[in-house]
Amino acid sequence: MKHHLWCLRGVSGVMAAVLLFFLAHPGYCGQNDPGRAKLLEKIGQMFIVGFRGTEISEDSYIVKVLNEVQPGGVILFDYDVPSKSFPRNIVNPDQTRKLISDLQEYSSHPLFIAVDVEGGRVNRLKERYGFSSFPGAEELGKNDNLDETKQTAKQIGKNLAWLGFNVNFAPVVDVNVNPDNPVIGSLGRSFSFDPEKVFLHASAFIEGLHSCNIISTLKHFPGHGSSFHDSHLGMVDVTKSYQEKELVPYKKLIAGGFSDMVMTAHIVDRYIDPDFPATLSPLFISELLRGEIGFKGVVVSDDMHMGAIVQNYGFAEAIVRAVNAGVDLLIISNNGESYEEEAIYEAQRAIVEAVEDGVISPTRIDESYERIRELKARFFQPDFFVQECLHANTNQLIQFISAAVKEIEILGEQAFSQFREKNGRWFYDDTYIFVWGIDGMRYVYPPDVTGEGSNMCHLEDVDGRAIGKMFVEVATSPAGQGWVHYRWPKPGEDEPIWKATFIKRAVSSPSGTNYLVGSGYYVDS
C-alpha cells in the first residue's frame, strides 16, 4: 500500500524547529492547505535522488522518500563511493529492470530514472555485470564516423529503454583543451579538441538516444575540458585555462533546437563570475546559458555532494544558491564522501524555508516545475520504445513479427526459451510480437486483430470489463489512434490468474500509430 505523505520526516536542527513544527502539523500535510501541498510537490519534482539498495519494498528508505518528498527522479549507480564497495543499485540486467519497474510503481509521479552511460570508461552498466560495452567519446571522435556515433548511441538507448531508464547523463560536450585533464581528457570522455567535431558527434549521439526516446544531457556547462583538477575532489578554477571555443558545442546544439537537459559544472571562471562556480551562479545560468545562448530546457546540477560544493559551501546554502541561479533539477546522489539519508529532507527544508522567507520567489519554483513537466510530457509516453526505437506502426508491426522473433539483440531465442520455461506458457503467431521489456515479456497487439481466437480478448480487468474490447475501443477512438498499457499479475500474486491487476494508462499517440501494448506475466491456469 502506498502512503502519499506531504509532511517532512526525521527533521532536526534548532534554527528550523519552529518552521518544521508547522510543516509537520497535519494541517500542512495537504488536507487543510492545498497551497502548501502543491508547493511541496513542486519542490519535490526538483530533486533527483540517489539511494542504496538493489531491491526495494514498502519499508525501504527510497520508498519513504518517494512518498514523502515525491522527487522528480532517481539516479542509479553500480559503485557505492562512501563504503567503497559494490553493488550499490546495479547488479545485473534482470535485477536492474525489476528495481526500476518497482521504483515507478511506488511513485505517484512518473520518475526520471537516470544513469551515466557515456560509453568507454564512464558506464554504470558494465560488461562484467552482464550488460553491453560501448566505445567512448574519444574513440568515436577519432574514428570520426557520424553514423557509427549515432548507431552506438542508439544501441545504448535500446539497452536503457529495455531496462526502464529514461535519462542518460550524456553526451559529454567538453572540448578536449587539456588532454591531461584528470576527469575528462585522461578518461577519454571528449570527442575532440575541435569544437566543431564535438558538436557534430554530440548531435549524432543525441539523435541516437532520441530514436529510443531517451532524454539526453549536455555536460558539463560551460565546459570542463580545460581544467587541471577534478571537481569531484574539490573546487576547480579554469579562469586561466578556459577557452571561448568551449561554448561552441552548446551554442550550436541549442541554436539547432536542443532542449532536453544541460548539466552545470562546479567550476569557477572568474572572468564570468568572480565569486561563485557555475552551478551556483546566475551569471552562468540565467544570463549566459538562458539569456545569451537561449537554452529553454531543464538545467540539472552536477552532483551536489561533490567535493567542489560540500568542501566550500554549506549544503543548504548551496541548494538555495543553485535554485536562485536557475538550476531546475538538483542531483542529491548521496554517493560522495558520506551517505546521509537526511540530505534530501535537508534540501527540501532549505528550499521551503527560503520560499517562506522570500529568498526564493514562488515564480522561480514555478519556472522549474513547468520545465520539468514539459520535459516529462514530451518523453514519457507509454512503451515509446516499441513505437519509435523499433519504428513500428500498425502495418510495420505485422511485418516485424518474424524479424522480432529472429533478432537476437531484441529477443534472443535462448532468453525467450528460458523465460517461457520459468514463467509459464508463451507462444506467438500472426497476432503477437514478443519484445524483451522492463518487466518480462512485452506484447504488441495490433488492434485490427479482434474476435475469436484472440487469446487476450477474453481477459477482464479488476472491474470485470473485457480488456480485449477496451483495446479496440481505444484504438478506434475519434482521434484515430490510441494506447492501452496493462499489467498482468505476477506468479504468486493474489489476483486470479486471468485478471489484470489494473489498467496502467491510456493516452493518445501523437505519431499516427494505431496499436496496443501490454506487459506482464502469462502463466497456465
Coordinates of C-alpha atoms in Angstrom, one line a residue:
M1 CA 0.0 0.0 0.0
K2 CA 1.3 3.4 -0.9
H3 CA 1.1 6.4 1.5
H4 CA 1.5 9.8 -0.1
L5 CA 2.6 12.0 2.8
W6 CA 3.4 15.6 2.4
C7 CA 4.9 16.2 5.9
L8 CA 8.6 16.4 6.4
R9 CA 10.0 13.5 8.4
G10 CA 13.1 13.0 10.6
V11 CA 13.8 16.7 10.9
S12 CA 16.5 18.2 13.2
G13 CA 18.2 21.5 13.9
V14 CA 17.2 24.2 16.4
M15 CA 17.1 27.1 13.9
A16 CA 14.5 25.3 11.8
A17 CA 12.4 24.0 14.7
V18 CA 9.6 26.5 14.6
L19 CA 9.2 26.2 10.8
L20 CA 9.3 22.4 11.0
F21 CA 6.7 22.3 13.7
F22 CA 4.2 24.0 11.3
L23 CA 5.3 21.9 8.3
A24 CA 4.9 18.7 10.3
H25 CA 1.5 19.6 11.6
P26 CA -1.3 17.6 10.0
G27 CA -2.8 20.8 8.6
Y28 CA 0.3 21.1 6.4
C29 CA 0.1 17.6 5.0
G30 CA -2.0 18.8 2.2
Q31 CA -5.5 18.2 3.6
N32 CA -6.1 21.6 5.1
D33 CA -3.7 23.6 3.0
P34 CA -3.7 22.6 -0.7
G35 CA -1.4 25.5 -1.5
R36 CA 1.3 24.1 0.8
A37 CA 0.8 20.7 -0.6
K38 CA 1.3 22.0 -4.1
L39 CA 4.4 23.9 -3.2
L40 CA 5.9 20.7 -1.7
E41 CA 5.0 18.8 -4.8
K42 CA 6.7 21.3 -7.0
I43 CA 9.8 21.4 -4.9
G44 CA 9.9 17.6 -4.7
Q45 CA 10.0 17.5 -8.5
M46 CA 13.2 19.5 -8.5
F47 CA 15.2 16.6 -7.0
I48 CA 17.0 13.6 -8.5
V49 CA 17.8 11.3 -5.5
G50 CA 20.4 8.6 -5.0
F51 CA 20.0 5.8 -2.6
R52 CA 21.4 2.4 -1.5
G53 CA 19.6 -0.8 -2.4
T54 CA 19.4 -3.3 -5.2
E55 CA 15.8 -4.1 -4.5
I56 CA 13.1 -2.3 -2.7
S57 CA 9.9 -2.9 -0.6
E58 CA 7.3 -0.8 1.1
D59 CA 9.7 -0.3 4.1
S60 CA 12.7 0.8 2.0
Y61 CA 14.2 4.3 2.6
I62 CA 13.7 5.3 -1.1
V63 CA 10.1 4.3 -1.0
K64 CA 9.7 6.6 2.1
V65 CA 11.3 9.4 0.1
L66 CA 9.1 8.7 -2.9
N67 CA 6.0 9.0 -0.7
E68 CA 7.1 11.9 1.5
V69 CA 9.2 14.1 -0.9
Q70 CA 7.9 13.0 -4.3
P71 CA 11.2 13.6 -6.1
G72 CA 11.3 14.2 -9.8
G73 CA 13.6 11.2 -10.3
V74 CA 16.3 8.9 -9.0
I75 CA 19.8 8.1 -10.1
L76 CA 21.3 4.6 -10.1
F77 CA 25.0 3.7 -9.5
D78 CA 26.9 0.5 -9.6
Y79 CA 29.5 1.6 -7.1
D80 CA 28.9 3.0 -3.6
V81 CA 31.6 5.6 -3.0
P82 CA 31.2 6.2 0.7
S83 CA 31.6 2.5 1.6
K84 CA 34.0 1.9 -1.4
S85 CA 32.0 -1.2 -2.3
F86 CA 29.9 -2.9 -4.9
P87 CA 27.0 -3.1 -5.5
R88 CA 25.0 0.0 -4.8
N89 CA 22.0 -0.3 -7.1
I90 CA 23.1 -2.3 -10.2
V91 CA 23.8 -6.0 -10.1
N92 CA 22.7 -7.4 -13.5
P93 CA 20.1 -6.7 -16.2
D94 CA 17.2 -8.6 -14.7
Q95 CA 17.7 -7.2 -11.2
T96 CA 18.1 -3.6 -12.6
R97 CA 15.0 -3.9 -14.7
K98 CA 12.9 -5.1 -11.7
L99 CA 14.3 -2.4 -9.5
I100 CA 13.3 0.3 -12.0
S101 CA 9.9 -1.1 -12.5
D102 CA 9.3 -1.2 -8.7
L103 CA 10.5 2.4 -8.3
Q104 CA 8.0 3.6 -10.9
E105 CA 5.2 1.5 -9.3
Y106 CA 5.9 3.0 -5.8
S107 CA 6.0 6.6 -7.1
S108 CA 2.8 8.6 -7.5
H109 CA 4.6 10.7 -10.3
P110 CA 6.4 9.3 -13.3
L111 CA 10.1 9.4 -12.4
F112 CA 13.2 10.4 -14.2
I113 CA 15.3 7.2 -14.0
A114 CA 18.8 8.5 -14.6
V115 CA 22.2 6.9 -15.2
D116 CA 25.6 7.7 -16.6
V117 CA 26.3 5.6 -19.7
E118 CA 28.7 7.7 -21.9
G119 CA 30.5 4.6 -23.2
G120 CA 34.1 3.8 -22.6
R121 CA 35.3 4.2 -19.0
V122 CA 32.2 6.0 -17.7
N123 CA 29.5 3.4 -17.8
R124 CA 27.4 2.3 -14.8
L125 CA 26.1 -0.7 -16.8
K126 CA 29.4 -2.6 -17.1
E127 CA 30.0 -5.7 -19.3
R128 CA 31.1 -7.7 -16.2
Y129 CA 27.6 -7.3 -14.8
G130 CA 26.1 -8.8 -18.0
F131 CA 25.4 -5.5 -19.9
S132 CA 26.9 -4.4 -23.2
S133 CA 30.0 -2.4 -23.6
F134 CA 30.3 0.6 -25.9
P135 CA 33.1 2.8 -27.3
G136 CA 33.8 6.1 -25.5
A137 CA 33.6 9.5 -27.0
E138 CA 37.4 9.8 -27.7
E139 CA 37.3 6.6 -29.7
L140 CA 34.2 7.7 -31.6
G141 CA 35.8 11.1 -32.3
K142 CA 39.0 9.5 -33.6
N143 CA 37.0 7.2 -35.9
D144 CA 35.1 10.3 -37.0
N145 CA 32.2 8.4 -38.4
L146 CA 29.0 10.1 -37.5
D147 CA 26.8 7.1 -38.4
E148 CA 28.9 5.0 -36.1
T149 CA 28.4 7.5 -33.3
K150 CA 24.6 7.6 -33.9
Q151 CA 24.3 3.8 -34.0
T152 CA 26.4 3.5 -30.8
A153 CA 24.0 5.9 -29.1
K154 CA 21.0 4.1 -30.5
Q155 CA 22.3 0.8 -29.1
I156 CA 22.9 2.5 -25.7
G157 CA 19.3 3.8 -26.0
K158 CA 17.9 0.4 -26.7
N159 CA 19.6 -1.1 -23.7
L160 CA 18.5 1.8 -21.5
A161 CA 14.9 1.5 -22.8
W162 CA 14.8 -2.2 -22.1
L163 CA 15.8 -1.6 -18.5
G164 CA 13.4 1.3 -17.9
F165 CA 15.9 4.2 -17.8
N166 CA 14.7 7.4 -19.5
V167 CA 17.5 9.8 -18.8
N168 CA 21.1 9.4 -19.8
F169 CA 23.6 11.9 -18.5
A170 CA 25.4 12.0 -21.8
P171 CA 26.9 13.1 -24.2
V172 CA 29.9 14.9 -22.8
V173 CA 30.4 18.0 -24.9
D174 CA 33.5 19.2 -23.2
V175 CA 36.2 20.2 -25.7
N176 CA 39.5 18.4 -25.1
V177 CA 41.5 21.6 -24.5
N178 CA 43.7 19.8 -21.9
P179 CA 44.3 16.2 -22.8
D180 CA 45.8 15.6 -19.4
N181 CA 42.7 16.7 -17.7
P182 CA 42.2 14.1 -14.9
V183 CA 38.4 13.9 -15.2
I184 CA 37.8 14.5 -19.0
G185 CA 40.8 14.1 -21.3
S186 CA 42.7 11.4 -19.5
L187 CA 39.5 9.3 -19.3
G188 CA 38.7 9.6 -23.0
R189 CA 35.4 11.4 -22.4
S190 CA 35.7 14.1 -25.0
F191 CA 35.0 13.7 -28.7
S192 CA 37.7 16.1 -29.8
F193 CA 39.8 19.2 -29.2
D194 CA 37.9 20.6 -32.2
P195 CA 34.6 22.2 -31.1
E196 CA 33.0 21.6 -34.5
K197 CA 33.7 17.9 -34.3
V198 CA 32.4 17.8 -30.7
F199 CA 29.2 19.5 -32.0
L200 CA 28.7 17.0 -34.9
H201 CA 29.3 13.9 -32.8
A202 CA 27.2 15.1 -29.9
S203 CA 24.4 15.8 -32.4
A204 CA 24.7 12.2 -33.8
F205 CA 24.8 10.8 -30.2
I206 CA 21.7 12.7 -29.2
E207 CA 19.9 11.6 -32.3
G208 CA 20.7 8.0 -31.4
L209 CA 19.4 8.4 -27.9
H210 CA 16.2 10.2 -29.1
S211 CA 15.4 7.4 -31.5
C212 CA 14.8 5.3 -28.4
N213 CA 13.1 8.1 -26.5
I214 CA 16.0 8.6 -24.0
I215 CA 16.5 12.1 -22.6
S216 CA 20.0 13.4 -23.3
T217 CA 22.1 15.7 -21.3
L218 CA 24.9 18.1 -22.4
K219 CA 27.6 18.3 -19.9
H220 CA 29.5 20.0 -18.2
F221 CA 28.5 23.6 -18.8
P222 CA 30.2 25.9 -19.6
G223 CA 33.0 23.4 -20.3
H224 CA 35.2 21.2 -18.1
G225 CA 37.7 20.3 -20.8
S226 CA 40.4 22.8 -19.9
S227 CA 40.6 22.1 -16.2
F228 CA 43.6 20.7 -14.4
H229 CA 41.7 19.3 -11.5
D230 CA 38.7 17.1 -10.7
S231 CA 35.6 18.8 -9.3
H232 CA 34.6 15.6 -7.5
L233 CA 37.5 16.2 -5.2
G234 CA 37.4 20.0 -4.7
M235 CA 36.9 23.4 -6.4
V236 CA 38.2 23.7 -9.9
D237 CA 39.3 27.1 -11.2
V238 CA 39.5 27.4 -15.0
T239 CA 39.9 31.2 -15.1
K240 CA 43.4 31.0 -16.7
S241 CA 42.8 27.9 -18.9
Y242 CA 39.3 28.3 -20.2
Q243 CA 38.9 29.0 -23.9
E244 CA 35.9 30.6 -25.7
K245 CA 35.6 27.7 -28.1
E246 CA 34.4 25.5 -25.2
L247 CA 31.0 27.2 -25.6
V248 CA 30.7 26.4 -29.3
P249 CA 29.0 23.0 -28.9
Y250 CA 26.4 24.4 -26.6
K251 CA 25.7 27.4 -28.8
K252 CA 25.3 25.3 -32.0
L253 CA 23.3 22.5 -30.4
I254 CA 20.9 24.8 -28.6
A255 CA 20.6 27.0 -31.7
G256 CA 19.6 23.8 -33.6
G257 CA 16.7 23.1 -31.2
F258 CA 18.2 21.1 -28.4
S259 CA 16.0 21.4 -25.3
D260 CA 16.5 18.3 -23.1
M261 CA 18.9 18.9 -20.2
V262 CA 22.1 20.8 -19.7
M263 CA 24.2 19.8 -16.7
T264 CA 26.2 22.6 -14.9
A265 CA 29.8 22.1 -13.8
H266 CA 31.2 23.0 -10.4
I267 CA 33.9 25.1 -11.9
V268 CA 35.0 28.7 -11.4
D269 CA 35.8 31.2 -14.1
R270 CA 36.3 34.5 -12.5
Y271 CA 36.0 36.4 -15.8
I272 CA 32.3 35.4 -15.8
D273 CA 31.6 35.2 -12.0
P274 CA 34.3 36.3 -9.6
D275 CA 32.6 34.7 -6.6
F276 CA 30.7 31.5 -7.5
P277 CA 31.0 28.3 -9.5
A278 CA 28.7 27.8 -12.5
T279 CA 26.2 25.7 -10.6
L280 CA 25.6 28.5 -8.1
S281 CA 25.9 31.4 -10.4
P282 CA 23.0 33.3 -12.1
L283 CA 25.7 34.9 -14.3
F284 CA 26.5 31.5 -15.8
I285 CA 23.0 30.0 -15.9
S286 CA 20.4 32.8 -16.1
E287 CA 22.5 35.3 -18.1
L288 CA 24.9 33.2 -20.2
L289 CA 23.1 29.9 -20.7
R290 CA 19.5 31.1 -20.8
G291 CA 19.9 34.7 -21.8
E292 CA 22.8 34.8 -24.3
I293 CA 22.7 31.2 -25.6
G294 CA 18.9 30.9 -25.4
F295 CA 18.5 27.5 -23.7
K296 CA 14.9 26.8 -22.8
G297 CA 15.1 23.3 -21.4
V298 CA 15.9 21.8 -18.0
V299 CA 19.1 22.8 -16.2
V300 CA 20.4 20.0 -14.0
S301 CA 23.2 20.4 -11.5
D302 CA 26.1 18.1 -11.3
D303 CA 26.0 16.2 -8.1
M304 CA 25.5 18.5 -5.1
H305 CA 27.5 16.0 -3.0
M306 CA 30.7 16.5 -5.0
G307 CA 33.8 17.9 -3.2
A308 CA 33.7 21.3 -5.0
I309 CA 30.4 22.0 -3.3
V310 CA 30.5 20.3 0.1
Q311 CA 34.0 21.5 0.9
N312 CA 33.3 25.1 0.1
Y313 CA 29.6 25.8 1.0
G314 CA 27.1 24.7 3.5
F315 CA 24.8 22.1 1.9
A316 CA 21.6 24.1 2.5
E317 CA 23.3 27.3 1.3
A318 CA 24.4 25.6 -1.9
I319 CA 20.9 24.3 -2.6
V320 CA 19.3 27.7 -2.3
R321 CA 22.0 29.4 -4.3
A322 CA 21.7 26.8 -7.1
V323 CA 17.9 27.3 -7.3
N324 CA 18.2 31.1 -7.4
A325 CA 21.0 30.7 -10.0
G326 CA 18.5 29.0 -12.3
V327 CA 19.0 25.2 -11.7
D328 CA 15.8 23.2 -12.2
L329 CA 16.9 19.7 -11.1
L330 CA 19.3 19.1 -8.2
I331 CA 21.1 15.8 -8.0
I332 CA 21.3 14.7 -4.4
S333 CA 23.3 11.5 -5.0
N334 CA 24.3 10.5 -1.5
N335 CA 27.3 9.0 -3.3
G336 CA 30.1 11.3 -2.2
E337 CA 32.3 11.3 0.8
S338 CA 29.4 10.2 3.1
Y339 CA 26.0 8.7 3.0
E340 CA 23.3 10.8 4.7
E341 CA 19.7 9.8 4.3
E342 CA 18.6 13.1 5.8
A343 CA 20.2 15.0 2.9
I344 CA 17.1 15.0 0.7
Y345 CA 15.0 16.3 3.6
E346 CA 17.6 18.9 4.4
A347 CA 17.5 20.1 0.8
Q348 CA 13.7 20.2 0.8
R349 CA 13.6 22.1 4.1
A350 CA 16.2 24.6 2.7
I351 CA 14.0 25.5 -0.3
V352 CA 10.8 25.6 1.7
E353 CA 12.3 27.9 4.2
A354 CA 13.8 30.1 1.5
V355 CA 10.4 30.5 -0.2
E356 CA 8.8 31.3 3.2
D357 CA 11.5 33.9 3.9
G358 CA 11.3 35.5 0.4
V359 CA 14.8 34.4 -0.5
I360 CA 13.4 32.3 -3.4
S361 CA 10.4 33.5 -5.2
P362 CA 7.4 31.2 -5.8
T363 CA 7.8 32.2 -9.5
R364 CA 11.3 30.7 -9.5
I365 CA 9.9 27.4 -8.3
D366 CA 7.1 27.5 -10.9
E367 CA 9.5 28.1 -13.7
S368 CA 11.5 24.9 -12.8
Y369 CA 8.3 22.9 -12.2
E370 CA 6.9 23.8 -15.6
R371 CA 10.1 23.0 -17.4
I372 CA 10.3 19.6 -15.7
R373 CA 6.6 18.9 -16.5
E374 CA 7.1 19.8 -20.1
L375 CA 10.2 17.5 -20.5
K376 CA 8.3 14.6 -18.9
A377 CA 5.3 15.2 -21.1
R378 CA 7.5 15.2 -24.2
F379 CA 9.3 12.0 -23.4
F380 CA 7.1 9.9 -21.1
Q381 CA 4.8 8.1 -23.5
P382 CA 3.8 4.5 -22.8
D383 CA 6.1 2.0 -24.4
F384 CA 7.6 4.5 -26.8
F385 CA 10.5 2.0 -27.1
V386 CA 8.3 -0.2 -29.3
Q387 CA 6.8 2.7 -31.2
E388 CA 9.9 4.7 -32.1
C389 CA 13.0 2.8 -31.3
L390 CA 11.8 -0.1 -33.4
H391 CA 10.0 2.3 -35.8
A392 CA 6.7 0.4 -35.7
N393 CA 3.3 1.3 -36.9
T394 CA 0.3 -1.0 -37.5
N395 CA 1.5 -2.3 -40.9
Q396 CA 5.1 -2.5 -39.9
L397 CA 4.2 -4.4 -36.7
I398 CA 2.7 -7.2 -38.7
Q399 CA 5.8 -7.3 -41.0
F400 CA 8.0 -7.1 -38.0
I401 CA 6.8 -10.3 -36.3
S402 CA 9.2 -12.8 -37.9
A403 CA 12.1 -10.3 -37.7
A404 CA 11.5 -9.7 -34.0
V405 CA 11.5 -13.4 -33.2
K406 CA 14.8 -13.9 -35.0
E407 CA 16.7 -10.9 -34.0
I408 CA 18.9 -11.8 -31.1
E409 CA 19.6 -8.3 -29.8
I410 CA 15.9 -7.7 -29.4
L411 CA 14.5 -11.0 -28.2
G412 CA 17.2 -13.7 -28.1
E413 CA 15.9 -17.3 -28.7
Q414 CA 17.7 -18.6 -25.6
A415 CA 16.4 -15.8 -23.4
F416 CA 12.9 -16.4 -24.8
S417 CA 13.1 -20.2 -24.1
Q418 CA 14.4 -19.7 -20.6
F419 CA 11.7 -17.1 -19.7
R420 CA 9.0 -19.3 -21.1
E421 CA 10.2 -22.3 -19.1
K422 CA 10.5 -20.3 -15.9
N423 CA 7.3 -18.3 -16.1
G424 CA 4.7 -20.3 -18.0
R425 CA 3.2 -20.9 -21.4
W426 CA 4.2 -18.4 -24.1
F427 CA 3.6 -18.6 -27.8
Y428 CA 3.5 -16.4 -30.8
D429 CA 1.7 -16.3 -34.2
D430 CA 0.4 -13.7 -36.6
T431 CA -1.4 -11.8 -33.7
Y432 CA 1.6 -11.2 -31.4
I433 CA 5.0 -9.7 -31.3
F434 CA 7.2 -10.5 -28.3
V435 CA 9.8 -8.0 -27.2
W436 CA 12.0 -8.3 -24.2
G437 CA 10.9 -5.5 -21.9
I438 CA 11.2 -3.9 -18.5
D439 CA 9.3 -6.5 -16.5
G440 CA 9.5 -9.7 -18.6
M441 CA 8.0 -10.1 -22.0
R442 CA 6.2 -7.4 -23.8
Y443 CA 3.4 -7.9 -26.2
V444 CA 2.5 -5.7 -29.1
Y445 CA -1.1 -6.5 -30.1
P446 CA -2.2 -4.9 -33.5
P447 CA -5.7 -3.5 -32.9
D448 CA -7.1 -4.9 -36.1
V449 CA -6.8 -8.4 -34.5
T450 CA -10.1 -9.0 -32.7
G451 CA -12.7 -11.6 -32.0
E452 CA -12.5 -15.3 -31.6
G453 CA -9.1 -16.9 -31.3
S454 CA -7.6 -13.7 -29.8
N455 CA -6.1 -15.0 -26.6
M456 CA -6.2 -11.7 -24.8
C457 CA -9.8 -10.7 -25.7
H458 CA -11.4 -12.7 -23.0
L459 CA -9.3 -11.2 -20.2
E460 CA -11.0 -9.0 -17.7
D461 CA -9.7 -6.1 -15.6
V462 CA -10.4 -5.8 -11.9
D463 CA -13.8 -4.2 -12.7
G464 CA -14.8 -7.1 -14.9
R465 CA -14.5 -5.1 -18.2
A466 CA -13.3 -7.1 -21.2
I467 CA -9.7 -5.9 -21.9
G468 CA -9.8 -7.0 -25.5
K469 CA -12.9 -4.9 -26.0
M470 CA -11.2 -1.9 -24.5
F471 CA -8.3 -2.4 -26.8
V472 CA -10.5 -2.0 -29.8
E473 CA -12.5 0.9 -28.3
V474 CA -9.4 2.9 -27.5
A475 CA -7.6 2.1 -30.8
T476 CA -10.7 3.1 -32.8
S477 CA -11.4 6.3 -30.8
P478 CA -12.2 9.5 -32.7
A479 CA -8.6 10.5 -32.6
G480 CA -7.9 7.5 -34.8
Q481 CA -5.2 6.1 -32.6
G482 CA -4.6 5.1 -29.1
W483 CA -2.8 3.1 -26.5
V484 CA -3.7 0.8 -23.6
H485 CA -0.9 -0.4 -21.4
Y486 CA -1.9 -3.0 -18.9
R487 CA -0.2 -5.3 -16.4
W488 CA -1.0 -8.9 -15.6
P489 CA -0.4 -10.3 -12.1
K490 CA 2.9 -11.9 -11.4
P491 CA 3.1 -15.5 -10.4
G492 CA 2.1 -15.8 -6.7
E493 CA 0.1 -12.6 -6.5
D494 CA -3.4 -12.9 -5.0
E495 CA -5.3 -11.7 -8.1
P496 CA -6.8 -14.5 -10.2
I497 CA -4.5 -15.7 -13.0
W498 CA -6.8 -14.4 -15.8
K499 CA -7.4 -11.0 -14.4
A500 CA -5.3 -7.9 -15.0
T501 CA -4.5 -6.0 -11.8
F502 CA -5.0 -2.6 -13.3
I503 CA -5.2 -0.6 -16.5
K504 CA -2.0 1.4 -16.2
R505 CA -2.5 4.2 -18.7
A506 CA -4.5 5.1 -21.8
V507 CA -3.4 8.0 -23.8
S508 CA -3.5 9.2 -27.4
S509 CA -0.5 8.5 -29.6
P510 CA 0.8 11.7 -31.3
S511 CA 2.5 9.9 -34.2
G512 CA -0.4 8.3 -36.0
T513 CA 0.3 4.8 -34.9
N514 CA -2.6 2.6 -34.0
Y515 CA -1.7 -0.4 -31.8
L516 CA -1.8 -1.5 -28.2
V517 CA 0.9 -2.7 -25.8
G518 CA 0.7 -4.9 -22.7
S519 CA 3.3 -6.2 -20.3
G520 CA 3.4 -8.8 -17.6
Y521 CA 3.3 -12.5 -17.0
Y522 CA 1.3 -15.1 -18.8
V523 CA 1.0 -18.5 -16.9
D524 CA -1.0 -21.6 -17.2
S525 CA -4.2 -21.6 -15.1

